[in-house]
XYZ file of C-alpha atoms in Angstrom:
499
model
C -73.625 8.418 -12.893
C -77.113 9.143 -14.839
C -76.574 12.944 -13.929
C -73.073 12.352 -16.200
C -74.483 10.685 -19.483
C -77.581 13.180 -19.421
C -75.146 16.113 -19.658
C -73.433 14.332 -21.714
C -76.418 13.692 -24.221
C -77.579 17.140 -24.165
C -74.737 18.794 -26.018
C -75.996 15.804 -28.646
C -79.582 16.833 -28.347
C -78.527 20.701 -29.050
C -76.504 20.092 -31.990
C -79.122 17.951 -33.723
C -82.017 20.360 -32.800
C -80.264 22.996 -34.513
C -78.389 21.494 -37.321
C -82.699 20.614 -38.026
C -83.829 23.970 -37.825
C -83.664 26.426 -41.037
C -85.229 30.016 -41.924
C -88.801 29.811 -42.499
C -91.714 32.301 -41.684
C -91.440 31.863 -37.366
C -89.557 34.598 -37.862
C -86.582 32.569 -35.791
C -82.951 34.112 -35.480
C -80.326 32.105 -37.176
C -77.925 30.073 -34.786
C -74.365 30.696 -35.099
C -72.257 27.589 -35.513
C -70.355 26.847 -32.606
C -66.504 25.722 -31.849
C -64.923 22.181 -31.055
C -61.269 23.145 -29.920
C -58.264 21.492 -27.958
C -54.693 20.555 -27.799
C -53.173 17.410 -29.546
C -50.391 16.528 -27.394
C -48.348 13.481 -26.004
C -46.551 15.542 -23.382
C -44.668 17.093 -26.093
C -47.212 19.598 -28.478
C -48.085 16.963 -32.015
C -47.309 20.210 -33.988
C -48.560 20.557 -37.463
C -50.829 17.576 -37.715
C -53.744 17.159 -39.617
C -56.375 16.549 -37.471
C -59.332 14.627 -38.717
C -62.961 14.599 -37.570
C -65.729 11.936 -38.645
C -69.295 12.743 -36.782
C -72.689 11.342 -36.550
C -73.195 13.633 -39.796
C -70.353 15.433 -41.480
C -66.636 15.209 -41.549
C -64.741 18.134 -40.883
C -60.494 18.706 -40.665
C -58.059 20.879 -39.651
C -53.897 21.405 -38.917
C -52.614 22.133 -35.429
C -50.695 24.543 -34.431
C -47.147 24.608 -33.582
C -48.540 24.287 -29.566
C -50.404 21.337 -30.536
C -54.079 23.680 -30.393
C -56.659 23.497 -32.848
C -60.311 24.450 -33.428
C -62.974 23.482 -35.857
C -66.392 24.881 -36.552
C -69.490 22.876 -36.135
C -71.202 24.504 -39.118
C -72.823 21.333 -40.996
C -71.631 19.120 -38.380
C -74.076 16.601 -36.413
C -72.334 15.922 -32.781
C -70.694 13.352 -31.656
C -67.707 12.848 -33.425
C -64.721 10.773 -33.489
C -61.076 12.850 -34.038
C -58.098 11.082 -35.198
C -54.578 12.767 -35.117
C -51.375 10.694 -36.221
C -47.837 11.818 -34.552
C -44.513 12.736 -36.643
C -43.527 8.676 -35.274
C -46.853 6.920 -36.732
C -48.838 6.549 -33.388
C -52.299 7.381 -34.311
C -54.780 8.975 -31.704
C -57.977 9.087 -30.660
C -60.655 11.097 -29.357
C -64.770 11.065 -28.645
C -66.035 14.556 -29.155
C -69.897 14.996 -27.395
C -70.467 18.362 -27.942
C -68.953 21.887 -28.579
C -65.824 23.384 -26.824
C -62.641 21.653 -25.181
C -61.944 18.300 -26.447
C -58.341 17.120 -26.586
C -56.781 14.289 -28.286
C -53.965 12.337 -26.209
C -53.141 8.722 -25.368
C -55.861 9.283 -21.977
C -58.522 10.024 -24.744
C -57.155 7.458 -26.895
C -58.047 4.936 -23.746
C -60.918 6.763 -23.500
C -62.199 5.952 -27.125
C -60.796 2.072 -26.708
C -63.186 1.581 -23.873
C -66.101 3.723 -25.502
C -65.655 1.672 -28.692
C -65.317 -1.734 -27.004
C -62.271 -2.657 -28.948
C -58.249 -1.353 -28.746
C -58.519 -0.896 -32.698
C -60.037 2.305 -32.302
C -59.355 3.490 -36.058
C -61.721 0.900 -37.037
C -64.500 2.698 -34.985
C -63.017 6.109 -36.481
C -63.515 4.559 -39.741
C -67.062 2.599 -39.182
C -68.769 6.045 -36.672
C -72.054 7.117 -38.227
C -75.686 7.916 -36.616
C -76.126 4.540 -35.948
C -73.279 4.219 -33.510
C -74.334 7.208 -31.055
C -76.689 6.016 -29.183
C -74.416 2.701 -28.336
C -71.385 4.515 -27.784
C -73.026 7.391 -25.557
C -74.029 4.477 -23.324
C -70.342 3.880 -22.601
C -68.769 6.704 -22.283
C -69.076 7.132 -18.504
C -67.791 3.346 -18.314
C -64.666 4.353 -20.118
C -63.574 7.171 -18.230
C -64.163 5.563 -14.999
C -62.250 2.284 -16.204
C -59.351 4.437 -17.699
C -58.950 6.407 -14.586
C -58.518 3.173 -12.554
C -55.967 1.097 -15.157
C -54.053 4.514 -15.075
C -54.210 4.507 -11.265
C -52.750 0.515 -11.380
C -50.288 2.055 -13.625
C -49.434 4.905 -11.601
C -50.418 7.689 -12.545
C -53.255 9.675 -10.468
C -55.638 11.385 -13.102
C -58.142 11.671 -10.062
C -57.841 15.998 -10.427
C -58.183 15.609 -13.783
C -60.823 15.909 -17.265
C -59.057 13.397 -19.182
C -61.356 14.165 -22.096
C -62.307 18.023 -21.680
C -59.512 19.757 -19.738
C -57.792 22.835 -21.149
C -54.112 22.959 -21.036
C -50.846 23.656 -22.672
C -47.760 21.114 -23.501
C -45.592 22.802 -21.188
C -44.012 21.207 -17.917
C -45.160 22.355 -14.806
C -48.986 21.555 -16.341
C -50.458 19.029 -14.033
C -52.322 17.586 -17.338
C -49.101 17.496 -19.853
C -47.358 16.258 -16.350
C -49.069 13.132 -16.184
C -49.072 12.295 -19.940
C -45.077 12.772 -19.201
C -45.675 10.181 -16.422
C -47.850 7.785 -18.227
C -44.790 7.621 -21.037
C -41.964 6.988 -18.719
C -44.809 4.389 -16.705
C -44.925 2.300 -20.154
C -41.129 2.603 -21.019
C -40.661 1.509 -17.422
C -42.961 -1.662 -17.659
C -41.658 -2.412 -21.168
C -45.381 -2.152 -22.555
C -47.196 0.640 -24.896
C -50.575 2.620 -25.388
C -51.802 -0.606 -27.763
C -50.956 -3.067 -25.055
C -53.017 -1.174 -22.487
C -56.128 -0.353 -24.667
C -56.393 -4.169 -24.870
C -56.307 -4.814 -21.236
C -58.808 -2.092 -20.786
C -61.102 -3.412 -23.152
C -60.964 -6.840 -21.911
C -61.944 -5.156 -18.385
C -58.591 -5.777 -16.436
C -58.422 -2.616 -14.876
C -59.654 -3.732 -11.255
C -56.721 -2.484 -8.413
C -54.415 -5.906 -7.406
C -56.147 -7.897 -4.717
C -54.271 -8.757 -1.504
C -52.581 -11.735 -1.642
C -54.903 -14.841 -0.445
C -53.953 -16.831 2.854
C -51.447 -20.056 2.004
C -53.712 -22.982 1.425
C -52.752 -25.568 4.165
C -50.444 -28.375 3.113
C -51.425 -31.019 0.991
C -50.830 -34.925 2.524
C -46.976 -36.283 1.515
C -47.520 -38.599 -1.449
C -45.869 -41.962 -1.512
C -42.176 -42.022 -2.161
C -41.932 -43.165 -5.613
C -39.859 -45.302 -7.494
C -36.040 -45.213 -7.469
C -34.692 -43.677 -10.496
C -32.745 -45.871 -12.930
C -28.907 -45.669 -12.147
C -26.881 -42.944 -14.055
C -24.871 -44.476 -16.972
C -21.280 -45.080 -15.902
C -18.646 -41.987 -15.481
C -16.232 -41.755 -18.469
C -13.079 -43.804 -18.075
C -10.060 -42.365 -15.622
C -7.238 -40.544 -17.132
C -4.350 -43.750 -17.737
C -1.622 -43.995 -14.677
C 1.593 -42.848 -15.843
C 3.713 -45.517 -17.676
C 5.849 -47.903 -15.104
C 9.171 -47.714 -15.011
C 11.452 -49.548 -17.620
C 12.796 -52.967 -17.274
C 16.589 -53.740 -16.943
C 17.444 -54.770 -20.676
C 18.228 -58.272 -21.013
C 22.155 -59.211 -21.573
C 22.841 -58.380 -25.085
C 24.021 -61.469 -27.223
C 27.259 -62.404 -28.651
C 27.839 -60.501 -31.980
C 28.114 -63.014 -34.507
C 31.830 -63.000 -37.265
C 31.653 -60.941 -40.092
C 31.698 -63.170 -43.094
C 34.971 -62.720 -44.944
C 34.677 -60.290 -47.942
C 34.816 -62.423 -51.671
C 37.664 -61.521 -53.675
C 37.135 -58.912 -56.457
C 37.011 -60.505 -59.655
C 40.081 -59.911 -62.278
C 39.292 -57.350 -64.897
C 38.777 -57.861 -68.353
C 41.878 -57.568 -70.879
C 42.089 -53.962 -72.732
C 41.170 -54.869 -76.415
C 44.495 -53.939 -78.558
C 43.315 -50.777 -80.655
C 43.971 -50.944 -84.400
C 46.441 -49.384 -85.969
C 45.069 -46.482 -87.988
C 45.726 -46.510 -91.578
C 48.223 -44.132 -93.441
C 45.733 -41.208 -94.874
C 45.863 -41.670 -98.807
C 46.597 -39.563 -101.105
C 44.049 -36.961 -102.606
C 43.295 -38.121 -106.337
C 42.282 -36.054 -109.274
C 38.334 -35.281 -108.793
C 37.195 -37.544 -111.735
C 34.088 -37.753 -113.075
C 31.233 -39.513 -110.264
C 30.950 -42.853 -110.141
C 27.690 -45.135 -109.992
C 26.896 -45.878 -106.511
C 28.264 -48.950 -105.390
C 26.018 -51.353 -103.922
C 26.348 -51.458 -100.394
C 28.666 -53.415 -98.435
C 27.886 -55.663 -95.977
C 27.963 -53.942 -92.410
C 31.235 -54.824 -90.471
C 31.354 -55.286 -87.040
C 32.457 -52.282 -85.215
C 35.560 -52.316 -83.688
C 36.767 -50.026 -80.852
C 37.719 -46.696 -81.661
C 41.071 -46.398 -83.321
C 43.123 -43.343 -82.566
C 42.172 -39.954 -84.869
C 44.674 -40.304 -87.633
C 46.454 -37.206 -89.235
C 43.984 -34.941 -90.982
C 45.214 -35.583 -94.897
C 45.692 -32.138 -96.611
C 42.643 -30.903 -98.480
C 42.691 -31.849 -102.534
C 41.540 -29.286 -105.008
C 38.026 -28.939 -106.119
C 37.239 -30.535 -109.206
C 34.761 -29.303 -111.660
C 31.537 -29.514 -111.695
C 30.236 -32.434 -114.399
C 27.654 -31.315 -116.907
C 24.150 -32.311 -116.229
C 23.175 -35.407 -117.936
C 20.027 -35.808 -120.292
C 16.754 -36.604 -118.304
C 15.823 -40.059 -119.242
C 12.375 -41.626 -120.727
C 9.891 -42.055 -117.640
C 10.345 -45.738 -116.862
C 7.151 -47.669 -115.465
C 7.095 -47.715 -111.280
C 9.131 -50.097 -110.041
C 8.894 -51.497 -106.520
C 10.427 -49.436 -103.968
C 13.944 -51.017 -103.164
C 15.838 -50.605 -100.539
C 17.674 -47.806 -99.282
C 20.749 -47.323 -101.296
C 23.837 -46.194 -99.461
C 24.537 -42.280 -100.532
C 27.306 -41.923 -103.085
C 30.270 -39.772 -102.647
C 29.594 -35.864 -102.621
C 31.082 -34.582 -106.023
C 33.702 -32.228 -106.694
C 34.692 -32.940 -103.130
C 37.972 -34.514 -103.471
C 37.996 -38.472 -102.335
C 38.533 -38.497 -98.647
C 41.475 -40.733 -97.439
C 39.674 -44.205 -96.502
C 39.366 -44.027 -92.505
C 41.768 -47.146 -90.826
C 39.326 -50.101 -89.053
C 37.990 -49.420 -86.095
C 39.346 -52.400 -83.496
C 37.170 -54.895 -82.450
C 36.285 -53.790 -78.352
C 37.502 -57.026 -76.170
C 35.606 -58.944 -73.876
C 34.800 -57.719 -70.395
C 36.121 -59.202 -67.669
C 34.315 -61.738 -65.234
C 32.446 -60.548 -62.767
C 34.099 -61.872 -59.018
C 32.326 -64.262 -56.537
C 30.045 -62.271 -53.909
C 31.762 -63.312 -50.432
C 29.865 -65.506 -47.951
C 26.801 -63.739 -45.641
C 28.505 -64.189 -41.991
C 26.392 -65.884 -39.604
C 23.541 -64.043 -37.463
C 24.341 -63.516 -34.197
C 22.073 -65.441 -31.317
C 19.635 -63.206 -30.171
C 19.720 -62.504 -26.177
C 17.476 -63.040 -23.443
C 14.484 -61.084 -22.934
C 14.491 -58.511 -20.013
C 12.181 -58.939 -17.270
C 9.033 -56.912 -16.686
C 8.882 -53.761 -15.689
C 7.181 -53.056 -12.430
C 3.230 -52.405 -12.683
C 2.482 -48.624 -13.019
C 0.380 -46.461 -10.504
C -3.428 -46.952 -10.752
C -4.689 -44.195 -12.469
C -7.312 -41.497 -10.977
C -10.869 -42.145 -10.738
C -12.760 -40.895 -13.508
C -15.770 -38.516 -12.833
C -18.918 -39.477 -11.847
C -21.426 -39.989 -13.879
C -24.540 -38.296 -14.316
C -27.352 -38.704 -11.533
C -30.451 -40.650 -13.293
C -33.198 -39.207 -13.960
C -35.940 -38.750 -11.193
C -38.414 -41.152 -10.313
C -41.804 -39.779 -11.187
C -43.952 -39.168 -8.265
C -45.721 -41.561 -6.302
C -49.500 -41.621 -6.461
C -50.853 -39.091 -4.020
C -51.622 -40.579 -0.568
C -55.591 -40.259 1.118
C -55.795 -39.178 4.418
C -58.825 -39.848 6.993
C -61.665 -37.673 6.782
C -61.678 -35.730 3.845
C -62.500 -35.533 0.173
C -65.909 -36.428 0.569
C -67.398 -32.976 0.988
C -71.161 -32.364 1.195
C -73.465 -30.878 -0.849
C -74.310 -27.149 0.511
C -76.633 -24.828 -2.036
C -75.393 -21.379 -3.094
C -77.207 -18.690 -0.749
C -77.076 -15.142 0.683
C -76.712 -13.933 3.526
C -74.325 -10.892 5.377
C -72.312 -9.035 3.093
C -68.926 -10.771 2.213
C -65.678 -9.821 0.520
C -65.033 -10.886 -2.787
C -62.329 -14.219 -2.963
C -63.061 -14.743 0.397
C -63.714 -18.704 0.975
C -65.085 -20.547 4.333
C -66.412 -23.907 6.020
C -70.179 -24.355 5.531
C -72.038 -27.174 7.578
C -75.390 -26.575 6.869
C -77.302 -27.312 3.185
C -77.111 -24.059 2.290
C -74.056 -21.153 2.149
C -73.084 -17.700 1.840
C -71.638 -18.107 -1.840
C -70.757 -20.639 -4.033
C -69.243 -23.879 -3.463
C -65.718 -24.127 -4.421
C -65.343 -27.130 -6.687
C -63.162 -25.716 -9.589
C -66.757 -24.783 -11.990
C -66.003 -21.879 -15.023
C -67.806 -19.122 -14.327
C -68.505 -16.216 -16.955
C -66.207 -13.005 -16.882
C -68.955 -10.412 -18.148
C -71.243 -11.693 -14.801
C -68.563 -11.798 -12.456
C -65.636 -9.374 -13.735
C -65.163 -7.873 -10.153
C -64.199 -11.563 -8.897
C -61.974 -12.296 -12.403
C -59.836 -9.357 -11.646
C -59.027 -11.095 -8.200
C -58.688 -14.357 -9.134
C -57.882 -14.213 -13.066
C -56.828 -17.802 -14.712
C -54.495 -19.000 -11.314
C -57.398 -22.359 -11.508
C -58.455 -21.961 -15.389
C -60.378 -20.642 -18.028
C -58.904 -19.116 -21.266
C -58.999 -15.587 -19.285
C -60.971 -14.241 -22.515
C -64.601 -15.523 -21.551
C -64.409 -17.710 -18.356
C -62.177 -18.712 -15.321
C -62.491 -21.027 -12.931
C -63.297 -21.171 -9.129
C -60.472 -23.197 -6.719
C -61.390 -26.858 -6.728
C -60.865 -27.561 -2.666
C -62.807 -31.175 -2.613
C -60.199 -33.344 -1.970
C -59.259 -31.650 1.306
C -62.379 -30.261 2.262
C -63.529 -32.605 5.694
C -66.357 -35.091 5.078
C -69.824 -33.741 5.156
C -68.884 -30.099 5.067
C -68.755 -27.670 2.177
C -66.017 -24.662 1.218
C -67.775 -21.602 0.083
C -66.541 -18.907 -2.298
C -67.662 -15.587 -1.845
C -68.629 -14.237 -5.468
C -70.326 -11.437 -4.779
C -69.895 -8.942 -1.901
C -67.240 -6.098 -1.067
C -64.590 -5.491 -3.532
C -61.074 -5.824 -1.136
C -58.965 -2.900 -0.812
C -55.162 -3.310 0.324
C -54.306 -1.782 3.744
C-alpha cells in the first residue's frame, strides 16, 4: 500500500517541480505542458458537458465530446485537482485527478472522491480544494479505492479487473468498464437506493462484506404467567327474533242504534216582492234645481222586478253659466251632499221600492248522537316469539402485560475476567472464560468507539445499541452467563468470511 500513495505523490511532486521552474541562465530546455484526458460517462457517453477542473493551483475547463472524451492541458496548472461534470438530468460528478493522463469522471470516481474527501457532499470539497487540502486528501486516496471496490463488491458488482479512477475506455457495451457502470445502475434501481445514498454509507465506513449469521443464543428462562387480561366489553346485542304470531281477535261487540236523524227545520217564508212602479213620464228638461237635502236612507228592500225601460226624453238645453259669486269666508267642511241630477238629461222615471227581504227561516233541531256501542273483549296473547340469534362476540381484552422475568439457579452472577490476548480469534466470536483473565473483552453490553473498532461494527452494527454514527454496543450476556465465569467477545482477530 506505501508503494501505491508514493506513485501516487510523484505525479504531484513532478507537476510542482516544473510548474516552479522558469528560463534563466542554466541554460535549461523548456518543459512542455502535459495532458489530463478521459471519458465522462454513466454507461451512456455525458455528451457535451462542461467539464470543470479546480487544482491545488489553477482552474482549468473544457466541453466533452459527443463520446463523453475530453482533454485539458496542464499549462499553469498545479496537480491534484478535483473535476466536476453535471449530467443532462442534474446528477453532478466527481473526480480526483493526481497527475497527467487518463482520469475519468463516473459515479466509481464519484465514490472515489466521497471517500477521499471524507464526506458524500463532494461538491463542497470541489468547491473548498486548494494547496492546503493535498497533502490530507493524498493520504486517503488508497483508502477510498480500496473501500469503494468492496461496497461495490456488497453491491454486486466486481470492479476487481478494473482502474476505477485511471482506466481508458469507451461508452459502448461490450466494454467491461462502461459494463459495470451499466450494472452498478440497474444494482441501485434494483435496491431502490442511488449514488448519494451509497457515498454516505461509504463515508461512514459500512462497506465491510455481511458477516455470517451468529449461532441462536440459547433460550431465555419462561417468565411468570402474568395477569389475566380484563374481560372484553360485551358483544353487541342479537338481531330481534321474528315477531310471534298474532292473537285470535277478541269477539267484536254489539254495534250500538244509530240515533234517529232530527227533522229538518221548515224554511223561511219568500218575502212578497214589491210591485214596481209605473215608469213616469219624461218632463220638459227645465232649468236645474238646487240640490235637495238628502233624504233619510230607507231600508232596502228586496229587489223588485226590472220595470219597463221608459222611452228616452229629449235633451234639453244647456242653461247659461251663472255669475261667479264674491269669495265667501271658509266655512266648515259639511257633510257630503247627495249629487244633484245630471242636467239636460231628461228626469229619469222614479225607480218603484225595492221590497223589504223577509225573515229567514229557523234553523231545525240537530237529531240525538246514538249511543256508543260497548266495546268487546280483549283478545288473548299471542304466543311468545322465537329467541333471537346470539349476537357476536365481543372483542378479546387486551393482553395481560408480562409477568416479571423468572431467576433460575446458577446464573447472573458472572465473574470478573480482565480483557487479554492470546491465539488469534475471529471477530464476533464470543466464549466461556474461567480464569481472571480472557481472550477479548467481556461481554456486558459497554459502547465501544466505531473509528477503533470499525471491522467489529460492520459485524455487529446497532443489533445491542449505539446511535450507529460514533458507538455501538457489545451483547450484554450477564444475566445468563453461570456464576463465577465470564463470556468473552472477540474484538480483534480474523475478519470472518462466508463459506
Amino acid at each position: 500500500m506505501k508503494k501505491r500513495i508514493s506513485a501516487v505523490l510523484i505525479p504531484v511532486a513532478v507537476m510542482t517541480l516544473f510548474a516552479g521552474c522558469g528560463g534563466g541562465g542554466s541554460g535549461s530546455g523548456t518543459v512542455a505542458p502535459a495532458t489530463i484526458k478521459g471519458v465522462a460517462a454513466t454507461g451512456a457517453p455525458i455528451a457535451n458537458a462542461e467539464i470543470d477542473l479546480k487544482c491545488a493551483n489553477g482552474e482549468a475547463s473544457t466541453t466533452t465530446a459527443a463520446d463523453g472524451s475530453w482533454s485539458i492541458s496542464t499549462a499553469g496548472l498545479v496537480l491534484p485537482c478535483v473535476a466536476r461534470v453535471t449530467t443532462s438530468t442534474g446528477v453532478v460528478l466527481h473526480s480526483y485527478i493526481t497527475g497527467p493522463g487518463t482520469t475519468n469522471v463516473t459515479p466509481f470516481t464519484e465514490l472515489v472522491t466521497a471517500g477521499i474527501a471524507g464526506t458524500a457532499d463532494t461538491d463542497t470539497f470541489y468547491q473548498d480544494f486548494s494547496a492546503a487540502s493535498v497533502n490530507t486528501a493524498n493520504a486517503q486516496v488508497s483508502t477510498a479505492l480500496s473501500n469503494t471496490r468492496q461496497l461495490l463488491a456488497n453491491l454486486g458488482v466486481d470492479t476487481s479487473s478494473l482502474d476505477l479512477m485511471n482506466q481508458s475506455f469507451q461508452p459502448t457495451s461490450g466494454n467491461a468498464y462502461d459494463d459495470a457502470l451499466e450494472l452498478l445502475k440497474a444494482q441501485l434501481a434494483a435496491k431502490s437506493t442511488n449514488l448519494t445514498t451509497v457515498s454516505q454509507q461509504l463515508v461512514k465506513g459500512n462497506t465491510g462484506p455481511t458477516g455470517a449469521t451468529g449461532a441462536t443464543g440459547t433460550t431465555g428462562p419462561t417468565g411468570s404467567t402474568g395477569s389475566t387480561g380484563s374481560t372484553g366489553s360485551t358483544g353487541s346485542t342479537g338481531a330481534a327474533g321474528p315477531t310471534g304470531a298474532t292473537g285470535t281477535a277478541g269477539l267484536d261487540g254489539s254495534d250500538g242504534a244509530t240515533g234517529a236523524t232530527g227533522a229538518t227545520g221548515p224554511q223561511g217564508i219568500q218575502g212578497v216582492v214589491g210591485a214596481t212602479g209605473a215608469t213616469g213620464t219624461t218632463g220638459v228638461a227645465g232649468a236645474t234645481g238646487a240640490t235637495g237635502a238628502q233624504g233619510i236612507q230607507g231600508v232596502t228592500g228586496a229587489t223588485g222586478a226590472t220595470g219597463v225601460t221608459g222611452v228616452t226624453g229629449a235633451t234639453g238645453p244647456q242653461g247659461a253659466t251663472g255669475a261667479q259669486g264674491v269669495q265667501g269666508t271658509t266655512g266648515t267642511t259639511g257633510t257630503t251632499g247627495a249629487t244633484g241630477p245630471q242636467g239636460i238629461q231628461g228626469n229619469v222615471g222614479v225607480t218603484g221600492a225595492t221590497g223589504a227581504t223577509g225573515p229567514q227561516g229557523i234553523q231545525g233541531v240537530q237529531g240525538v248522537t246514538g249511543v256508543t256501542g260497548v266495546t268487546g273483549a280483549t283478545g288473548a296473547t299471542g304466543a311468545t316469539g322465537f329467541t333471537g340469534a346470539t349476537g357476536p362476540t365481543g372483542a378479546t381484552g387486551a393482553v395481560g402485560a408480562t409477568g416479571a422475568t423468572g431467576t433460575v439457579s446458577g446464573l447472573g452472577t458472572p465473574g470478573s475476567a480482565a480483557a487479554g490476548q492470546g491465539s488469534e480469534c475471529t471477530l464476533g466470536t464470543v466464549w466461556l472464560v474461567a480464569g481472571t483473565v480472557g481472550v477479548g473483552v467481556p461481554a456486558n453490553g459497554q459502547l465501544l468507539p466505531i473509528s477503533q473498532y470499525a471491522a467489529l461494527f460492520s459485524l455487529l452494527g446497532t443489533i445491542y445499541g449505539g446511535d450507529g454514527i460514533t458507538t455501538f454496543a457489545l451483547p450484554n450476556l450477564a444475566t445468563v452467563t453461570p456464576n463465577g465465569l465470564t463470556y468473552m467477545i472477540c474484538v480483534e482477530g480474523i475478519y470472518p468470511s462466508r463459506s
